[in-house]
Tab-separated table of C-alpha atoms in Angstrom:
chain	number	residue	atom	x	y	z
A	254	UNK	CA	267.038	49.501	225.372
A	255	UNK	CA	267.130	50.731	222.135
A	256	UNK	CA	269.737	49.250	219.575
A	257	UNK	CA	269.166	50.944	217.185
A	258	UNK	CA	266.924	53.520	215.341
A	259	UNK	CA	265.327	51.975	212.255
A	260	UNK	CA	265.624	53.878	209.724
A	261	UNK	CA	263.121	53.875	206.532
A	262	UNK	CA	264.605	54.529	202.532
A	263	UNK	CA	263.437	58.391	203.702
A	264	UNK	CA	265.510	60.954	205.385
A	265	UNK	CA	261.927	62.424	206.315
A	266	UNK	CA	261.032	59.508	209.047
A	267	UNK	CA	262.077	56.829	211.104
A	268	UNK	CA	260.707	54.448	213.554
A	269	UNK	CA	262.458	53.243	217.452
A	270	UNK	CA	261.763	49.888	217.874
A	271	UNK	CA	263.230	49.044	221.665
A	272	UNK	CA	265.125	45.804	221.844
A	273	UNK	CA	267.471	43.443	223.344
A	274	UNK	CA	269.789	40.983	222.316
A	275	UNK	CA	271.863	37.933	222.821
A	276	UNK	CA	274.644	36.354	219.719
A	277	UNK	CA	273.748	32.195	219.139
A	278	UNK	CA	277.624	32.119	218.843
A	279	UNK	CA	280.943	32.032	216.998
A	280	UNK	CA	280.369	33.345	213.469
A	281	UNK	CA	276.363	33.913	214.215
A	282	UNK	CA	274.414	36.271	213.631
A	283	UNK	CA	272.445	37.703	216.482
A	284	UNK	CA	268.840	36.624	217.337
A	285	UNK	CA	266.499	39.288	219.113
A	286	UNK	CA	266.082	38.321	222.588
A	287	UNK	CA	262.944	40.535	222.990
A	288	UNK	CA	261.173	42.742	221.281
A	289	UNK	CA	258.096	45.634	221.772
A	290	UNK	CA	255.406	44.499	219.262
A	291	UNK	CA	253.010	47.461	219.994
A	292	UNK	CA	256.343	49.783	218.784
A	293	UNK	CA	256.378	48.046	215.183
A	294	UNK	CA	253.747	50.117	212.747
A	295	UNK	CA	250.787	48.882	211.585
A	296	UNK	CA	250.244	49.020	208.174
A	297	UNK	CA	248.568	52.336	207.704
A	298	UNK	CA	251.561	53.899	209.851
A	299	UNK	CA	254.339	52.460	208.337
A	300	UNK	CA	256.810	55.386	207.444
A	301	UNK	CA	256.465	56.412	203.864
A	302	UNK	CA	259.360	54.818	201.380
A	303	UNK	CA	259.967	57.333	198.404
A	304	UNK	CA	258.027	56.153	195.221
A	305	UNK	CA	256.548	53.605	196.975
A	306	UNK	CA	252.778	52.409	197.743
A	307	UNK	CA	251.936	52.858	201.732
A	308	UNK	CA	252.397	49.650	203.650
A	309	UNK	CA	255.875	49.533	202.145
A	310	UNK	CA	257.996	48.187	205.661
A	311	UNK	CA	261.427	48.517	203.869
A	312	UNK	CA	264.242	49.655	206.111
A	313	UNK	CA	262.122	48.645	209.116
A	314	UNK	CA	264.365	46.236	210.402
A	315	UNK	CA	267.832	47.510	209.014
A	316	UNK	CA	270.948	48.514	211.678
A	317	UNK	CA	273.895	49.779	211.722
A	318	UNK	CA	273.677	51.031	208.055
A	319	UNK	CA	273.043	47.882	206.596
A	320	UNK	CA	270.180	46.304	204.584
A	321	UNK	CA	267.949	43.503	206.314
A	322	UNK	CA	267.876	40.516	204.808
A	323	UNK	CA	265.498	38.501	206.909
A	324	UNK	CA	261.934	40.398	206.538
A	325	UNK	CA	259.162	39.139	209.033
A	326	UNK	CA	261.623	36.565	210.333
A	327	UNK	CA	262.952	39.076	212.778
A	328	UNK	CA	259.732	38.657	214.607
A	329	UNK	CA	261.063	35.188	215.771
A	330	UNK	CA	262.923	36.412	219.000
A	331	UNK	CA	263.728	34.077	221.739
A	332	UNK	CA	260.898	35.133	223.728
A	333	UNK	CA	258.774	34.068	221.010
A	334	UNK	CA	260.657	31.006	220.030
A	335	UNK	CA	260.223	29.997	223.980
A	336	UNK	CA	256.722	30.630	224.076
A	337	UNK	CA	256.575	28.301	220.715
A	338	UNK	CA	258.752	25.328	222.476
A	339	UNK	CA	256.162	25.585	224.925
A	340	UNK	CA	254.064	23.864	222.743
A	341	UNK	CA	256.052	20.610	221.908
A	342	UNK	CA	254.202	18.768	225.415
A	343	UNK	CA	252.732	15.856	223.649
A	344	UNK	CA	255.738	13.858	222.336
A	345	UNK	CA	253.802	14.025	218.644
A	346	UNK	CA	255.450	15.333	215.594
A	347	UNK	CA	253.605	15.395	211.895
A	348	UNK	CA	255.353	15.716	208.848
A	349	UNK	CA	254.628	18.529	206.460
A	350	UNK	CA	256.530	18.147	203.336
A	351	UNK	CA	254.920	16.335	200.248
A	352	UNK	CA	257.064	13.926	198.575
A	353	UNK	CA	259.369	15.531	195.821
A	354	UNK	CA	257.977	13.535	193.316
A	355	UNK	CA	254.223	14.215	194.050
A	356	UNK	CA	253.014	16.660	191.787
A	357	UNK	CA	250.892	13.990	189.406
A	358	UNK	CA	251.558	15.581	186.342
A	359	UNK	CA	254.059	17.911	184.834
A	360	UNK	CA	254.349	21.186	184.291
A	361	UNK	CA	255.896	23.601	182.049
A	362	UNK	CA	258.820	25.375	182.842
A	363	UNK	CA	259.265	23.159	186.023
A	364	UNK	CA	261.300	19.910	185.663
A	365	UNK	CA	259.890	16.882	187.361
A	366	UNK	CA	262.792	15.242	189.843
A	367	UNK	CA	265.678	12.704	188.999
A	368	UNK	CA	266.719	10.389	191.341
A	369	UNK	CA	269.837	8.297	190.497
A	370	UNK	CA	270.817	5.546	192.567
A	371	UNK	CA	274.286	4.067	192.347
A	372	UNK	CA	276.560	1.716	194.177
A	373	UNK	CA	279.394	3.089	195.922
A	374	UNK	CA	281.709	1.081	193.475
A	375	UNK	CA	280.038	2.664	190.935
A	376	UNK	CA	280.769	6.369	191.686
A	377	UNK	CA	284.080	5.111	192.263
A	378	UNK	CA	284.038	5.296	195.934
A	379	UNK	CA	284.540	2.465	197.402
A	380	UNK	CA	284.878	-1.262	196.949
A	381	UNK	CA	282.760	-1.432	199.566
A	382	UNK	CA	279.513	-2.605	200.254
A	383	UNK	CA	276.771	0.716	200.355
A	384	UNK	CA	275.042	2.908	198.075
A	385	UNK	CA	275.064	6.535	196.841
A	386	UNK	CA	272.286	8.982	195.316
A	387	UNK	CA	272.223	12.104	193.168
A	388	UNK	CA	268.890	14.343	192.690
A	389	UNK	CA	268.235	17.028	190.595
A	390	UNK	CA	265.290	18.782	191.449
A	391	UNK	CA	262.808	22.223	191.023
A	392	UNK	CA	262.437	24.001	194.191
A	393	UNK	CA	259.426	25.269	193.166
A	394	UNK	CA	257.596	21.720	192.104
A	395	UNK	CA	256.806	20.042	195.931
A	396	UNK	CA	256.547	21.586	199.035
A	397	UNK	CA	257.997	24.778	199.376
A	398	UNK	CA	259.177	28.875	200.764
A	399	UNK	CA	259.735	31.223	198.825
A	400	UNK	CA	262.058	33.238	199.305
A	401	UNK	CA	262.022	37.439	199.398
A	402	UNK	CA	263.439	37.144	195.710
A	403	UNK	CA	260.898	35.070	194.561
A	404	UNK	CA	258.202	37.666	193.300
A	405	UNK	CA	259.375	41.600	193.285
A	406	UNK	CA	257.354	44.386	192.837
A	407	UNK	CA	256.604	44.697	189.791
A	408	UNK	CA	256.496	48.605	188.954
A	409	UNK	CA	260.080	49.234	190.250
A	410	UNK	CA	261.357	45.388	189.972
A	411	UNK	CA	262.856	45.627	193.301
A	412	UNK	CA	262.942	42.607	195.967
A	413	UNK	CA	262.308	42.677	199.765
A	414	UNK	CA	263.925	46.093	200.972
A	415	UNK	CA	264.518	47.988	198.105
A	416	UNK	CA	266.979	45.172	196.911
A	417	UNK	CA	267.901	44.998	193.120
A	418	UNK	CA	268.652	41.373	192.343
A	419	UNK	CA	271.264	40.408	189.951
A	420	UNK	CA	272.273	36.764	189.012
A	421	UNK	CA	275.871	37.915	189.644
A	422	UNK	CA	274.533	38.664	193.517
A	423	UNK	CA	272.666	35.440	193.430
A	424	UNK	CA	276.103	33.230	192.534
A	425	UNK	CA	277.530	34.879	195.802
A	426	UNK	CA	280.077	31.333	196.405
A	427	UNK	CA	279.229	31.870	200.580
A	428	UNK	CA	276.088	33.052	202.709
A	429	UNK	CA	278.382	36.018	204.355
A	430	UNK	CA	279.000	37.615	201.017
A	431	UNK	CA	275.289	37.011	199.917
A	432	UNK	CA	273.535	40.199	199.852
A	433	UNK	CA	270.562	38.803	198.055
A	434	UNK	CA	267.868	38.371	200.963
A	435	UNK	CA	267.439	34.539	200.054
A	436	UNK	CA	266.962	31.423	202.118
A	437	UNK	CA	270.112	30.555	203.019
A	438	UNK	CA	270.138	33.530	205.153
A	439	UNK	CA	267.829	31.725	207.982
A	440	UNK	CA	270.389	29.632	209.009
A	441	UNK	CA	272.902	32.133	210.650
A	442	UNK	CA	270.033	32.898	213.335
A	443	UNK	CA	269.012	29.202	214.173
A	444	UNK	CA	266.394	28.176	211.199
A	445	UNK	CA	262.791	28.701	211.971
A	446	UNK	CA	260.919	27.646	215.149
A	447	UNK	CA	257.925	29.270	215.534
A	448	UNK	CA	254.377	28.534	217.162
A	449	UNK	CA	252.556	27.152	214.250
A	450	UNK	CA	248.417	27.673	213.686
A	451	UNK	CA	246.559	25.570	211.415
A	452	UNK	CA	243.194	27.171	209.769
A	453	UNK	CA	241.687	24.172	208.491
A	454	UNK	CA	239.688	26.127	206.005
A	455	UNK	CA	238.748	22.895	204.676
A	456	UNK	CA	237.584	20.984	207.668
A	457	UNK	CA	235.372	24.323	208.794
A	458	UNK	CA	233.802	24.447	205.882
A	459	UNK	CA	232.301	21.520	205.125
A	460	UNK	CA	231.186	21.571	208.607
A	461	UNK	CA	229.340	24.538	208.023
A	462	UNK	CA	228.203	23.145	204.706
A	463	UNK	CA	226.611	19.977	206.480
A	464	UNK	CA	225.233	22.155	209.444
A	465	UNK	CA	223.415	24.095	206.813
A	466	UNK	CA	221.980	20.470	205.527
A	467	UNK	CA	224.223	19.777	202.667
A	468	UNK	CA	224.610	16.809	201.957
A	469	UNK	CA	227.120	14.748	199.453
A	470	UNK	CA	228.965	16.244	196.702
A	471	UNK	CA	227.101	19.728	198.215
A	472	UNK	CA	228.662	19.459	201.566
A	473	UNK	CA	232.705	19.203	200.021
A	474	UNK	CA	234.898	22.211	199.365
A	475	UNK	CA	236.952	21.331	196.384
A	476	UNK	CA	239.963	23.371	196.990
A	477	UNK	CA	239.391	23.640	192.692
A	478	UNK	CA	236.429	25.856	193.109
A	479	UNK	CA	238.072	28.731	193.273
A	480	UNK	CA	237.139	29.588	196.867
A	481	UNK	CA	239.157	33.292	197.739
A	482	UNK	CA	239.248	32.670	201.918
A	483	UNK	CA	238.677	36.113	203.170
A	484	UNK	CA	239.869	37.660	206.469
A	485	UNK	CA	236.659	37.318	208.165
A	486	UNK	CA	236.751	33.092	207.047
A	487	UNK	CA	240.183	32.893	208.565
A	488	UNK	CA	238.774	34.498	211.919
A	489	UNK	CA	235.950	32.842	211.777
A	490	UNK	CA	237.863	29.145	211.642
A	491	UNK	CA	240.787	30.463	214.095
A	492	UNK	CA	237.409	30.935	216.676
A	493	UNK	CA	235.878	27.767	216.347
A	494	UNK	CA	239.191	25.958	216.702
A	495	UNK	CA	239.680	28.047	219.746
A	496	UNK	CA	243.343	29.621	218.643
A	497	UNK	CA	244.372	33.008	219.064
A	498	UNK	CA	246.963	34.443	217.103
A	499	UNK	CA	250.081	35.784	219.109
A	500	UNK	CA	253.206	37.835	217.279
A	501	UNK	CA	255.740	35.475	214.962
A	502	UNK	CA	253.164	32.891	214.461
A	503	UNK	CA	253.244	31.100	211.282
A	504	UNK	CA	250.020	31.431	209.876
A	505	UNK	CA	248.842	28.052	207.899
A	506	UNK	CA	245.978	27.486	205.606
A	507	UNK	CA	244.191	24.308	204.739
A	508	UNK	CA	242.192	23.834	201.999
A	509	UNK	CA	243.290	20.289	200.750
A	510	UNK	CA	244.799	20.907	197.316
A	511	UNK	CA	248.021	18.721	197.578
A	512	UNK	CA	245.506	16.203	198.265
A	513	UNK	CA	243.943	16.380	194.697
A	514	UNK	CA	246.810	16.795	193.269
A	515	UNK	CA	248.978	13.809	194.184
A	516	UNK	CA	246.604	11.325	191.854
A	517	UNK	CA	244.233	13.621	190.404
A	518	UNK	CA	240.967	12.536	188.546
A	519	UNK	CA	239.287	13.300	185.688
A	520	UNK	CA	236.820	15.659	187.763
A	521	UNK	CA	240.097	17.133	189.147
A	522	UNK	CA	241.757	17.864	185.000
A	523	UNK	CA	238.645	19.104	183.999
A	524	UNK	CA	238.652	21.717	186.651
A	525	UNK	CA	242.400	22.742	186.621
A	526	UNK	CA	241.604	23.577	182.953
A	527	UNK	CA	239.784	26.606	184.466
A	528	UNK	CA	242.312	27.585	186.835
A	529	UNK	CA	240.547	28.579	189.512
A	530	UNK	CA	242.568	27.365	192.778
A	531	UNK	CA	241.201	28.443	196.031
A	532	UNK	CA	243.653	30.311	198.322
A	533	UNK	CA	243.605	33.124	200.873
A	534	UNK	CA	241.565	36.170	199.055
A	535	UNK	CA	244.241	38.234	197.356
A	536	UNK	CA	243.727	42.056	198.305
A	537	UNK	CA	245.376	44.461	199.897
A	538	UNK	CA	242.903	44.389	203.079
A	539	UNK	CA	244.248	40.937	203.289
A	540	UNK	CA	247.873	42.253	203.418
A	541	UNK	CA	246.923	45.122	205.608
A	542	UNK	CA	245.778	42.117	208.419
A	543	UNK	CA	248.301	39.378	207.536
A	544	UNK	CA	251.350	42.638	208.244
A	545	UNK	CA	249.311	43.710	211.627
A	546	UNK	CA	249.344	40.258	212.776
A	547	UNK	CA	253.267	40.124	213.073
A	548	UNK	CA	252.711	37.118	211.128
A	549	UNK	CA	256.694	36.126	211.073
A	550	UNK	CA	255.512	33.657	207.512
A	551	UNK	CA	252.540	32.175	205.787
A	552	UNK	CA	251.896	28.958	204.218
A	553	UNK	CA	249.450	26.450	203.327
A	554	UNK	CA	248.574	23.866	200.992
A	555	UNK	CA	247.283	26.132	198.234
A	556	UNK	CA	249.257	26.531	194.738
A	557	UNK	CA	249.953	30.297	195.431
A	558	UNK	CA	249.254	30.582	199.227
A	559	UNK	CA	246.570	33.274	197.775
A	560	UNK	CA	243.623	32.100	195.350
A	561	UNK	CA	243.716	32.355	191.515
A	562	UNK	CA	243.392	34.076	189.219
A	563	UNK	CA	244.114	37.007	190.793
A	564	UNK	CA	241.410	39.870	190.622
A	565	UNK	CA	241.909	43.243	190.009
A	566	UNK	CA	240.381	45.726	192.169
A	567	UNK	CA	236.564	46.353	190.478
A	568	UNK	CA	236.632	42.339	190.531
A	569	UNK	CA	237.328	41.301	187.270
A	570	UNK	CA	239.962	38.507	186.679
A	571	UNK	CA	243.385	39.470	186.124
A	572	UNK	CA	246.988	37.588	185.161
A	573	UNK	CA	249.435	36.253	187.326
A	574	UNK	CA	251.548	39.641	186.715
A	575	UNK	CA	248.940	41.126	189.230
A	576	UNK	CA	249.150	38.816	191.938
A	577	UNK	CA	248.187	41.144	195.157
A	578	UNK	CA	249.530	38.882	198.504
A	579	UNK	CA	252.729	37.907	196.938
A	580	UNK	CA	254.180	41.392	196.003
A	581	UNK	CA	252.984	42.836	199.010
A	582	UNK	CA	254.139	39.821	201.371
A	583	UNK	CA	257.523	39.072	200.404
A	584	UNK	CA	258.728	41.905	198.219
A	585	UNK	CA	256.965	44.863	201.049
A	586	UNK	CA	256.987	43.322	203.947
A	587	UNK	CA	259.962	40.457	203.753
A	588	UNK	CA	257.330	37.543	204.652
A	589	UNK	CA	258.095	34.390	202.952
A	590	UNK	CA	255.095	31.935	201.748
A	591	UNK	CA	254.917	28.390	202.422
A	592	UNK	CA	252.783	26.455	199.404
A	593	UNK	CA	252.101	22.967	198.736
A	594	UNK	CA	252.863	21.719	202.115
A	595	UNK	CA	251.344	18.299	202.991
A	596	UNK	CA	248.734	19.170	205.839
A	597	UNK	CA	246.554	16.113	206.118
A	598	UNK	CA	248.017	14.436	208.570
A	599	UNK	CA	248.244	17.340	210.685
A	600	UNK	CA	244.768	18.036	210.216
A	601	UNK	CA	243.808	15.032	211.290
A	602	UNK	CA	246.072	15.056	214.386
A	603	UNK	CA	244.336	18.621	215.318
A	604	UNK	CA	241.153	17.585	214.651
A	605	UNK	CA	241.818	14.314	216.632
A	606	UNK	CA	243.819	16.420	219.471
A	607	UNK	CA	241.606	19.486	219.683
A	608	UNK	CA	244.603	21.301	218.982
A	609	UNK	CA	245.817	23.337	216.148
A	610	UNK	CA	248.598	25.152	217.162
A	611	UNK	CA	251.943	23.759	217.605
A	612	UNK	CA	255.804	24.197	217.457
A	613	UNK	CA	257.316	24.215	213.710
A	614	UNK	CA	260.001	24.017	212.798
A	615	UNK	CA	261.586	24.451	209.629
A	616	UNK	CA	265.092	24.336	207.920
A	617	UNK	CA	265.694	25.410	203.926
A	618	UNK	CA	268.468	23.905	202.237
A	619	UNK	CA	271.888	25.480	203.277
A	620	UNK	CA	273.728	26.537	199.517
A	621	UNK	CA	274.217	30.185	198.825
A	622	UNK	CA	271.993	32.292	196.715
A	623	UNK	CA	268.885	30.369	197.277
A	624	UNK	CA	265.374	31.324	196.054
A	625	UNK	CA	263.661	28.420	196.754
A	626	UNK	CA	263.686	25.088	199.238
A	627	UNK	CA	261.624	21.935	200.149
A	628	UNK	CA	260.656	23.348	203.823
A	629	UNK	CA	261.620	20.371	205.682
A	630	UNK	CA	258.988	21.418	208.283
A	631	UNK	CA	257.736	19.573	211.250
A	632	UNK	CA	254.485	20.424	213.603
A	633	UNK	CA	255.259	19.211	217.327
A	634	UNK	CA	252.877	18.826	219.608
């Protein structure tokens, strides 16, 4: 049926998306049961939002007069979340969060973590045998999402939907009166569970590399090199693996950075100095295929999800205030970005398995207000 009519910032145009749905309980929001895919616009349809570039999908998932919050996440429907349980047949789960004390050398403007231990007589608890802990911690230093507040777009400023953020609107003291689109939102509709696919960029192309008679240093991808993954790569890897991609997968990319980066070398300094971190190619083509997808998130194991420095659009290099796949992912479409997840153990395991798509799961930290979170994210197989 159709619950509602979607309506776009523009009294010009609107889009019906039919759906059903069923309430996960007391004081719950509602999860989609189903939902018609083909009825969602592709990029170049997407209604026009006033003052905005085309591809801009605010309003597309708002009802009943009131702002969504959730972005691509309302592609996760319980259809889709059964289809990704479906997956979890092997009794095998891999963990995908790098340790929050990883990063092998600091950087500015991002703390490293404290961890204090203390005895519970010590924090005046208890007389008791047993311990305590405090940490104090950058969300943005380990493993991570982003959230829809992370990056705006720039021009206007404005978050995920149009949204102006505010750090009075941030300090919201509960998730109900939060009207920030932030993490904390995900847990009113369950967390995420989604059918995960690996694209072990990595793994592919040093494949190709030695199937083209490389050899040695020749034959490895240093995920330092700069390497901008384009569409046609990711397709390319997502055949050979034998995956197809299905609406609300989690797209993830491979291309071994957190694996430098935990004890880097000299070889491994001398090439951050350049900056040149490879990541998914940062245009708006890119965008345009990542948004017809239905991709309900992104991640990988890159710094930025999308390679730096950015480029501008004749090719020359650019600064970060012209990043191209963030702006358009989280702040015009509401799709969050995964970066610096650990993935090799779970390449291995697919590699190993012949398998690279699996059921992830993934719960942010639960406080109010929250732009960032360590993604606590497991692949079952």
């Amino acid at each position: 049926m159709f619950l509602y009519d979607n309506r776009v910032p523009n009294e010009h145009s609107y889009v019906d998306i039919p759906l059903t749905f069923d309430y996960l309980g007391a004081g719950k929001k509602a999860r989609l049961k189903n939902m018609d895919f083909t009825k969602i616009p592709d990029f170049d349809s997407l209604p026009e939002v006033k003052d905005m570039p085309r591809g801009c999908a605010w309003g597309i998932f708002d009802k009943d007069g009131k702002k969504d919050l959730l972005g691509t996440l309302n592609f996760l429907t319980q259809d889709v979340v059964k289809g990704a349980c479906a997956e979890a047949r092997d009794g095998v789960s891999v963990s995908l969060n790098w340790p929050l004390n990883a990063m092998g050398f600091p950087l500015p403007g991002r703390i490293h973590p404290t961890h204090k231990q203390m005895t519970l007589k010590e924090a005046g608890l208890s007389e008791g045998a047993g311990w305590d802990d405090e940490i104090h911690f950058n969300t943005q230093l380990s493993s991570q999402w982003d959230s829809l507040v992370h990056w705006h777009h720039q021009p206007t400023g404005l978050a995920y939907n149009g949204i102006e953020v505010t750090k009075e609107g941030l300090a919201a003291a509960k998730t109900a009166d939060n009207k920030m689109p932030t993490l904390d939102h995900w847990h009113a509709t369950g967390g995420l569970v989604a059918r995960g696919v690996l694209i072990d960029f990595k793994e592919w192309a040093e494949k190709k590399a030695r199937a083209e008679g490389k050899m040695g240093d020749d034959a490895i991808v240093h995920p330092l090199d700069g390497h901008r993954i384009t569409v046609d790569e990711i397709e390319a890897v997502a055949k050979d693996q034998g995956v197809e991609f299905r609406p609300g997968d989690v797209l993830i990319v491979r291309t071994g950075l957190t694996e430098h980066l935990q004890a880097p070398t000299p070889e491994d300094f001398a090439k951050l100095q350049n900056q040149n971190i490879s990541g998914v190619h940062g245009t708006v083509e890119s965008a345009k295929w990542l948004w017809n997808k239905r991709f309900s998130a992104v991640a990988g194991d890159a710094w930025a999800f999308e390679a730096l420095p950015p480029l501008k659009e004749d090719g020359s290099v650019s600064s970060h205030l012209e990043l191209v796949l963030h702006p358009w992912l989280l702040a015009m479409f509401g799709m969050s970005i995964g970066e610096l997840w650990d993935l090799r153990a779970l390449s291995a395991h697919c590699k190993a398995s012949g398998r690279y798509s699996f059921m992830l799961t993934s719960a942010p930290l639960n406080i109010p207000g929250l732009v960032g979170s360590p993604p606590n994210a497991l692949a079952i197989f």
